[in-house]
PDB file of C-alpha atoms in Angstrom:
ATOM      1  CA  UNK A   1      42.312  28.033  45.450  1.00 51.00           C
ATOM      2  CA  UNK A   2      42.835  26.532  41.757  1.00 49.00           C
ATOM      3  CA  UNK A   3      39.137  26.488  39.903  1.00 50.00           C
ATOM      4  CA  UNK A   4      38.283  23.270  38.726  1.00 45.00           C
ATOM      5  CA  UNK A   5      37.213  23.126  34.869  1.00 50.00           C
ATOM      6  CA  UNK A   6      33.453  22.491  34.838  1.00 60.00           C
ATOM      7  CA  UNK A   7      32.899  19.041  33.082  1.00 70.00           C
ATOM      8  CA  UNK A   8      31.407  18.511  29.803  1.00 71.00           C
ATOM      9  CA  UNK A   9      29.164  16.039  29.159  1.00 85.00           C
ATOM     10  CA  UNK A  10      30.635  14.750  25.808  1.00 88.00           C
ATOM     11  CA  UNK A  11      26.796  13.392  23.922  1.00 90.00           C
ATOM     12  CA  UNK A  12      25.323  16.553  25.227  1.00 92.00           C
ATOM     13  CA  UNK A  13      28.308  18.828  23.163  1.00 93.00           C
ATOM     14  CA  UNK A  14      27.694  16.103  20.473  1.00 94.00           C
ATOM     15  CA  UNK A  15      23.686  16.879  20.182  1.00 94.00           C
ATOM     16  CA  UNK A  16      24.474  20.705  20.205  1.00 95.00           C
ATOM     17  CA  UNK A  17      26.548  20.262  17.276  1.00 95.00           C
ATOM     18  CA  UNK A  18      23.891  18.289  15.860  1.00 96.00           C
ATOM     19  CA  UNK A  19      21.408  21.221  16.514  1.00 96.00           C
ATOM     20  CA  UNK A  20      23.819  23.447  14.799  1.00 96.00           C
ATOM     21  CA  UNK A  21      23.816  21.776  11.729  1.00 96.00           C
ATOM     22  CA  UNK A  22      20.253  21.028  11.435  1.00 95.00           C
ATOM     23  CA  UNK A  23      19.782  24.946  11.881  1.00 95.00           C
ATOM     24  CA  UNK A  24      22.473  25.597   9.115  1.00 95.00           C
ATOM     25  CA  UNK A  25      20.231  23.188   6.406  1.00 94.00           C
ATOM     26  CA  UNK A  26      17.222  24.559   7.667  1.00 90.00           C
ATOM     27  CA  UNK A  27      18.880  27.889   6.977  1.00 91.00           C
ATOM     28  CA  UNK A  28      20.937  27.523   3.731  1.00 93.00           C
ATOM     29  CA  UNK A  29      20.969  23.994   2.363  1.00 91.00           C
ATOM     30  CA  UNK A  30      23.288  21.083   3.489  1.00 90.00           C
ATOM     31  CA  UNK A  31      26.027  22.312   0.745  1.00 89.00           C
ATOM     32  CA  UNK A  32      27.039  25.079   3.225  1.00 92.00           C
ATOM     33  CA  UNK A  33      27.806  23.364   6.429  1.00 94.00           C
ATOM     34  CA  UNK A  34      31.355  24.189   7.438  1.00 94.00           C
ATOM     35  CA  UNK A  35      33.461  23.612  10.505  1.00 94.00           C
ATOM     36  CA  UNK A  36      33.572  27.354  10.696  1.00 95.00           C
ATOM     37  CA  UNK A  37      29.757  27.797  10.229  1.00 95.00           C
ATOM     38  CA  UNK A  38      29.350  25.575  12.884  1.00 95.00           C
ATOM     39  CA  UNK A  39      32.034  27.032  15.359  1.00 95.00           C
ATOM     40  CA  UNK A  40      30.143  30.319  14.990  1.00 95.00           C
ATOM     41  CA  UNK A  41      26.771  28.531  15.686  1.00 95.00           C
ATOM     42  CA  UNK A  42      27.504  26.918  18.536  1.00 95.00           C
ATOM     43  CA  UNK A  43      30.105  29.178  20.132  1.00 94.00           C
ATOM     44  CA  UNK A  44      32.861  26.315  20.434  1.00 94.00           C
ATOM     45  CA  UNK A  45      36.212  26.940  18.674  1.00 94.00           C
ATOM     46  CA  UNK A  46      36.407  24.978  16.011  1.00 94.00           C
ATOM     47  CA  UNK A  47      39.590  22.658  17.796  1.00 94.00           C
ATOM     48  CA  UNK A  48      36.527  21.754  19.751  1.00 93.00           C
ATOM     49  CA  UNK A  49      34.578  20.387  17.261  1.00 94.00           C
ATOM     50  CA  UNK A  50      37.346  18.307  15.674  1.00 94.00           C
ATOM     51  CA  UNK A  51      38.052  17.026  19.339  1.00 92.00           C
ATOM     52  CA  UNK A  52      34.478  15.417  19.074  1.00 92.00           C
ATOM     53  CA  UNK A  53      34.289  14.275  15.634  1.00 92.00           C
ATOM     54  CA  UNK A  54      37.840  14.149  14.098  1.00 88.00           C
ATOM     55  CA  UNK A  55      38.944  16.710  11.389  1.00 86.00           C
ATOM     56  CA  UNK A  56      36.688  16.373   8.265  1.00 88.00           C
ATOM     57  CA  UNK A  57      33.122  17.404   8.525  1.00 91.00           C
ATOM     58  CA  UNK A  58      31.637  14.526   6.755  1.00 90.00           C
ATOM     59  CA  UNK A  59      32.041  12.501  10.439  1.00 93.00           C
ATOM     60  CA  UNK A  60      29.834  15.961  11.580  1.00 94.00           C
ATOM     61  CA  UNK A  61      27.165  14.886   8.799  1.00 93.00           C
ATOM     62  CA  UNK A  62      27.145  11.470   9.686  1.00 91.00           C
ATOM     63  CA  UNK A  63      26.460  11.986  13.165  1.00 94.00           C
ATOM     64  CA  UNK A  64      23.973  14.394  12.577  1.00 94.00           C
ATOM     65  CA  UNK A  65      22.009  12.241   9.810  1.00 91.00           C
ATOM     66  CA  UNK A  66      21.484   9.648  12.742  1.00 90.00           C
ATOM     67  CA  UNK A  67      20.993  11.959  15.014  1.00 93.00           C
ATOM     68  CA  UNK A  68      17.971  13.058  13.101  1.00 91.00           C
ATOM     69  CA  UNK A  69      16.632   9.394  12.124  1.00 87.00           C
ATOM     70  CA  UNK A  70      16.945   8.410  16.004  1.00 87.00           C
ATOM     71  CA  UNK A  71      14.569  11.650  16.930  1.00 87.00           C
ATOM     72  CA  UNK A  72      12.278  10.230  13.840  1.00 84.00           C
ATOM     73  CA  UNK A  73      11.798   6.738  14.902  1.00 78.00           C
ATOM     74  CA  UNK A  74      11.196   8.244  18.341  1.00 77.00           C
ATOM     75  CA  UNK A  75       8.247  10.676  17.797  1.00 76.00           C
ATOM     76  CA  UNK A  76       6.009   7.556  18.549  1.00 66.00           C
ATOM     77  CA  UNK A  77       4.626   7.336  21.501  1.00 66.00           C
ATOM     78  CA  UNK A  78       1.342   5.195  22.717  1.00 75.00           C
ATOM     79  CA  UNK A  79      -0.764   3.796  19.190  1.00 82.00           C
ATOM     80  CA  UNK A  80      -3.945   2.404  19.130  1.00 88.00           C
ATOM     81  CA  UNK A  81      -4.948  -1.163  19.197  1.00 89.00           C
ATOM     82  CA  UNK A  82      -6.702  -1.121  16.304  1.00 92.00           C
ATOM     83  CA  UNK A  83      -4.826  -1.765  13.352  1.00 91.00           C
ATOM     84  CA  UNK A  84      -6.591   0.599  11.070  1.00 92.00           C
ATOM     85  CA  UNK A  85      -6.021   3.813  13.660  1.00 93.00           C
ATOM     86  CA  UNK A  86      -2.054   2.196  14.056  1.00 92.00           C
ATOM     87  CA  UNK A  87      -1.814   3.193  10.829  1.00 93.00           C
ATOM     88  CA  UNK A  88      -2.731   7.018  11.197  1.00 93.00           C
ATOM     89  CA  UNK A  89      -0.800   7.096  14.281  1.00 92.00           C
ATOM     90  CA  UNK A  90       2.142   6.165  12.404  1.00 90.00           C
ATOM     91  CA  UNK A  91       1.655   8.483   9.365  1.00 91.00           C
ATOM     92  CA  UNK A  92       1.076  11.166  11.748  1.00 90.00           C
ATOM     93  CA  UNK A  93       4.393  10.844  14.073  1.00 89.00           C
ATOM     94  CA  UNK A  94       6.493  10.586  10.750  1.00 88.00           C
ATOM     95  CA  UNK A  95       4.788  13.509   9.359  1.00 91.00           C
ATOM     96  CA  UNK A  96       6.279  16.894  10.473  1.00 91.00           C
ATOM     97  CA  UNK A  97       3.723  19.120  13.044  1.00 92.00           C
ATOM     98  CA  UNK A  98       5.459  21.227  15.166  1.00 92.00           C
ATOM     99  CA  UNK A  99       8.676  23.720  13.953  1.00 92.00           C
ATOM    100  CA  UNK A 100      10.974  22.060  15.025  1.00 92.00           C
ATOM    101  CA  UNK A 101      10.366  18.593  13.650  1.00 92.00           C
ATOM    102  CA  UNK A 102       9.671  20.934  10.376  1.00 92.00           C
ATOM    103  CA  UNK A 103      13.392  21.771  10.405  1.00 92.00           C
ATOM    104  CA  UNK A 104      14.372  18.051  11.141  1.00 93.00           C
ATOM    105  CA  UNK A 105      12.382  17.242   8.166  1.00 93.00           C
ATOM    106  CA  UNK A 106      13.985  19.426   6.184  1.00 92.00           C
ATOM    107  CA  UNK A 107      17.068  18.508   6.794  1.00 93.00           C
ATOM    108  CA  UNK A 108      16.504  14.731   6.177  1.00 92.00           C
ATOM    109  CA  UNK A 109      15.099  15.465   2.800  1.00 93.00           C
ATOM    110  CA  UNK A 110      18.624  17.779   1.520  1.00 93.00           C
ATOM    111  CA  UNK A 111      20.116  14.435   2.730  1.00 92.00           C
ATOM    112  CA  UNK A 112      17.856  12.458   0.643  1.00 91.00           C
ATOM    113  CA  UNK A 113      18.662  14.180  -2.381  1.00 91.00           C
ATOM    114  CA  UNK A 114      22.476  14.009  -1.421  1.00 90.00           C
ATOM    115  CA  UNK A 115      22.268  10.386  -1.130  1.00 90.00           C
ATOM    116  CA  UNK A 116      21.579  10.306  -4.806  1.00 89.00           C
ATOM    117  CA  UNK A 117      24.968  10.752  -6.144  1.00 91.00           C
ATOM    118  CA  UNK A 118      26.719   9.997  -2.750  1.00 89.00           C
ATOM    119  CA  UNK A 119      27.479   6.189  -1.944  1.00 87.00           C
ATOM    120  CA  UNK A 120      29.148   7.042   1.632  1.00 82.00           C
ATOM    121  CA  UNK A 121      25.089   8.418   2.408  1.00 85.00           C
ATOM    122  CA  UNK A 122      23.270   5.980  -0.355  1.00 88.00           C
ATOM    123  CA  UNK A 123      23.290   2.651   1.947  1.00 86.00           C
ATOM    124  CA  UNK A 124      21.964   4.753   5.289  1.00 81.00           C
ATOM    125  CA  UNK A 125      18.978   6.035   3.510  1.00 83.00           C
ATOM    126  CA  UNK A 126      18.003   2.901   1.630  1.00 86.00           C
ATOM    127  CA  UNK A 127      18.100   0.690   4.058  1.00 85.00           C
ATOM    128  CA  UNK A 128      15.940   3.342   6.197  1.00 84.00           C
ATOM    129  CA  UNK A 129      13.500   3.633   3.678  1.00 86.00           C
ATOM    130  CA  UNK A 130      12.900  -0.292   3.033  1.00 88.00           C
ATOM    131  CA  UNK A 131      12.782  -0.506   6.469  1.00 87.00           C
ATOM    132  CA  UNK A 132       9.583   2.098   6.530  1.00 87.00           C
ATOM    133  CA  UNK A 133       8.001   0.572   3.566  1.00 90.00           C
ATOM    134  CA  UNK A 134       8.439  -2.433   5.677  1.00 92.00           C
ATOM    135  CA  UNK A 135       6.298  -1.485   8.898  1.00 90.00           C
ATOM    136  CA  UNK A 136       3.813   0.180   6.618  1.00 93.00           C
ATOM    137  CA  UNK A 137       3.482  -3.379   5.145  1.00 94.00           C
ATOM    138  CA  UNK A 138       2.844  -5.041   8.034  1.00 94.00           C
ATOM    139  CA  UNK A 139       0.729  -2.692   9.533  1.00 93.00           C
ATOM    140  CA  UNK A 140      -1.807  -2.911   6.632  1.00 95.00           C
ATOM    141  CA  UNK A 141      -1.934  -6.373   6.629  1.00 95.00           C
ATOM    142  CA  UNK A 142      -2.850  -6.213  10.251  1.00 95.00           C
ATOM    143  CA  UNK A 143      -5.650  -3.648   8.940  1.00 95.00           C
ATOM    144  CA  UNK A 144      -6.971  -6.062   6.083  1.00 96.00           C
ATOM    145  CA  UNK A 145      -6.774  -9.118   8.272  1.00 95.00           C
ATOM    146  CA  UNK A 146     -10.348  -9.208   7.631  1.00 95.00           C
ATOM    147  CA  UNK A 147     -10.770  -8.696   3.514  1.00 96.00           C
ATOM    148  CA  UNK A 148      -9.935 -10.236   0.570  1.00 96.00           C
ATOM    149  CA  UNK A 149      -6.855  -9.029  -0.356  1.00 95.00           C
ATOM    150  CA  UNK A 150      -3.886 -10.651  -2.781  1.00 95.00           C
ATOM    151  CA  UNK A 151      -0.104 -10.122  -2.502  1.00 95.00           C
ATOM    152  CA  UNK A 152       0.063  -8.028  -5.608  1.00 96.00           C
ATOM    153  CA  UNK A 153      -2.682  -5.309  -4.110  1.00 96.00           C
ATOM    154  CA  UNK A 154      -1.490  -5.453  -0.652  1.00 95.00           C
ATOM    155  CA  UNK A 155       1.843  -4.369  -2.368  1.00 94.00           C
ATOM    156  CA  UNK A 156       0.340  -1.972  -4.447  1.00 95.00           C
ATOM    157  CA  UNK A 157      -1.670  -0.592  -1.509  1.00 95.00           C
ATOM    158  CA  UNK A 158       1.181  -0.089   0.905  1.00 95.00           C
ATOM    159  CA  UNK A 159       3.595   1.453  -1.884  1.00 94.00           C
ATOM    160  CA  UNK A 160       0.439   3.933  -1.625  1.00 93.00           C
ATOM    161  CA  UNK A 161       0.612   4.763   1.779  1.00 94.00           C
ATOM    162  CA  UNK A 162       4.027   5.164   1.760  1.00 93.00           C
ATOM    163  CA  UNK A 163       4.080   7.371  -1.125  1.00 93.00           C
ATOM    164  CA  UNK A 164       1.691   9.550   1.475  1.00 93.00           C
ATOM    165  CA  UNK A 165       4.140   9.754   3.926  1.00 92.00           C
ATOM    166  CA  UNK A 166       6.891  10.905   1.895  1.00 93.00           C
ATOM    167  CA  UNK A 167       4.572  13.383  -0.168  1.00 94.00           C
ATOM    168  CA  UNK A 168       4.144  14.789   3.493  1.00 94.00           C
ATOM    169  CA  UNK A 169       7.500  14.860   3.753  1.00 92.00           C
ATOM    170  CA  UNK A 170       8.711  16.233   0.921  1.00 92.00           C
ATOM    171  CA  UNK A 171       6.269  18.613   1.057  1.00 90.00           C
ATOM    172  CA  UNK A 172       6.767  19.851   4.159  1.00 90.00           C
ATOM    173  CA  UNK A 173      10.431  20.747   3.282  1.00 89.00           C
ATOM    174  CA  UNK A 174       9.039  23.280   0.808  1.00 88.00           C
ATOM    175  CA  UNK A 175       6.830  25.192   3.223  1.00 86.00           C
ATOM    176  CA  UNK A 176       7.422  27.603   5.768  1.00 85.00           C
ATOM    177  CA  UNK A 177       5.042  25.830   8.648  1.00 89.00           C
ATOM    178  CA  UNK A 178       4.839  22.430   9.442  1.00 91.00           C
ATOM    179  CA  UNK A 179       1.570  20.270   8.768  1.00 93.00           C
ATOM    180  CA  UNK A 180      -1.247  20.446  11.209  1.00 94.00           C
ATOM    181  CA  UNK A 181      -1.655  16.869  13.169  1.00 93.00           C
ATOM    182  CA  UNK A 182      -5.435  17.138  12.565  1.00 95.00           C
ATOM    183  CA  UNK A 183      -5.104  17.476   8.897  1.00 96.00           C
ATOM    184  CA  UNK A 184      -2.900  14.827   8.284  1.00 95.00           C
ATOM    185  CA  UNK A 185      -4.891  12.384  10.075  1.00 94.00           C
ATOM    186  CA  UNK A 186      -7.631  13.240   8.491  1.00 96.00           C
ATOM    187  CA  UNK A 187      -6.346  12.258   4.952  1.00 96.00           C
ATOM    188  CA  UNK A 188      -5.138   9.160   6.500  1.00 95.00           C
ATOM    189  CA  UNK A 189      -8.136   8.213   8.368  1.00 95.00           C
ATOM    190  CA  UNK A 190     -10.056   8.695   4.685  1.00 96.00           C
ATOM    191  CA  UNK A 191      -7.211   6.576   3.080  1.00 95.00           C
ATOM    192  CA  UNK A 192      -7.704   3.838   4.686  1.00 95.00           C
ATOM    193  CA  UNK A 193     -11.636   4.297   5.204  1.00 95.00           C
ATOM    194  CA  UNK A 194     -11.600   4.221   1.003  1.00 95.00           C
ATOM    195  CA  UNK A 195      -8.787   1.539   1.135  1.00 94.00           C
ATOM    196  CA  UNK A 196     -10.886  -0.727   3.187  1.00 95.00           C
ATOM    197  CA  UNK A 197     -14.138  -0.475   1.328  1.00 96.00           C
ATOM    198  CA  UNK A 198     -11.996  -1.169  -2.134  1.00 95.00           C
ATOM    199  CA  UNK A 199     -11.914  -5.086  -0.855  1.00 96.00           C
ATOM    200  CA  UNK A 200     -14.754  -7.624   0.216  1.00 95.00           C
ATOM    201  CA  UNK A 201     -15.236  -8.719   3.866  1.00 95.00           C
ATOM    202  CA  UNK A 202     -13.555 -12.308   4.194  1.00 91.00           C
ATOM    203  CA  UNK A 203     -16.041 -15.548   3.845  1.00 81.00           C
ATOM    204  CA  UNK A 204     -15.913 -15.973   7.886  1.00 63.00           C
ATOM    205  CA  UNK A 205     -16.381 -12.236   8.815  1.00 56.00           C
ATOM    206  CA  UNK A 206     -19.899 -12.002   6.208  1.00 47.00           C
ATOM    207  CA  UNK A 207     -21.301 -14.976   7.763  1.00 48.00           C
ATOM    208  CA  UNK A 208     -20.910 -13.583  11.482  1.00 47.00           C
ATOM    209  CA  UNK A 209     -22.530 -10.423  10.457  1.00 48.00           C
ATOM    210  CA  UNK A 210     -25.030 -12.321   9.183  1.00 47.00           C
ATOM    211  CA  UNK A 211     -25.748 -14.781  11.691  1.00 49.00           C
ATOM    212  CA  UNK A 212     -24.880 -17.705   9.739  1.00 42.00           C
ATOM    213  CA  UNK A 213     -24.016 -20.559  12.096  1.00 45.00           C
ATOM    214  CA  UNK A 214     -20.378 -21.965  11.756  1.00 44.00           C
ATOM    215  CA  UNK A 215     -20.270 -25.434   9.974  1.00 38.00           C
ATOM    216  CA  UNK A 216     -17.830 -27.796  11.842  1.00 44.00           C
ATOM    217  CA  UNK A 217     -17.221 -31.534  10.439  1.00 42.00           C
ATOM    218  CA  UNK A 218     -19.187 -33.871  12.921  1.00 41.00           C
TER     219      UNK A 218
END
């Protein structure tokens, strides 16, 4: 009786290579990912690998870098309805807090630094980063609904908090355990409890606390 091959799941064999890589910049810097390096990694010849992603391991990079921004934008799970603890959820999923994610991190930030002085990688991480600055925007808006806050400060405050989240991140890369969760939403928590108290209460919201009845035309 002729064996039949088992089957391989083709995105599975894709994420493993993924894995491998991550491990190798977690390891010894993006610079050193090879074909070969990754062959030995994973245990596939390296035919195998090229059978997957062609033969030039800048298609293996690609995939990986959105392999790793798919897990990011995934961490979060259920937030909070209020705006202001939104906002430390969010900080908190994109900040690194268990080993692995430290390692995901890590590799992110080599590609960060790549991106620098590498058009092909440039476009992916701009447009990932305006589109984080973007959220954090909105978010904060949601939080200030209630105070007097201009355009220029509401800028100016969410360039802040985002400048958290990447000091968490590139911080993170440097150190050999991630971040505890209760620590970094902590600092966020006192952020925004500082943030908030920086602006005045809107007209409508000091009169309801105190118990001035709404004028209405007549």
């Amino acid at each position: 009786m002729v064996a039949v091959p088992k089957r391989v799941d083709p995105d599975a064999r894709r994420e493993q290579v993924a894995d491998a890589v991550i491990d190798e910049i977690a390891e010894h810097g993006l610079r050193s990912v090879t074909l070969a390096r990754i062959a030995t990694r994973t245990g596939l010849a390296i035919g195998s690998i090229r059978h997957y992603f062609g033969d030039h391991v800048r298609e293996v990079m690609r995939f990986t870098l959105g392999v790793l921004m798919q897990r990011a934008a995934g961490r979060a799970t259920t937030m909070s309805d209020d705006p202001v603890t939104r906002i430390a959820d969010v900080v908190t999923f994109a900040t690194p807090t268990s080993e692995q994610e430290r390692k995901e991190n890590a590799a992110i930030v080599e590609y960060r630094v790549m991106a620098r002085t590498d058009p092909e990688f440039a476009a992916d991480s701009a447009a990932t980063s305006l589109a984080a600055a973007e959220v954090i925007r909105s978010l904060l808006r949601q939080a200030l609904a209630d105070r007097v806050v201009d355009e220029e400060s509401l800028h100016r405050e969410a360039l802040l908090l985002f400048t958290l989240i990447e000091g968490f991140s590139f911080s993170t890369a440097l150190l050999s355990a991630p971040l505890r969760e209760a620590d970094v939403r902590a600092v966020v928590t006192a952020t925004m409890e500082r943030l908030r108290d920086a602006y005045p209460p809107a007209e409508n919201d000091v009169e309801a606390a105190a118990g001035v009845p709404e004028v209405t035309g007549g």
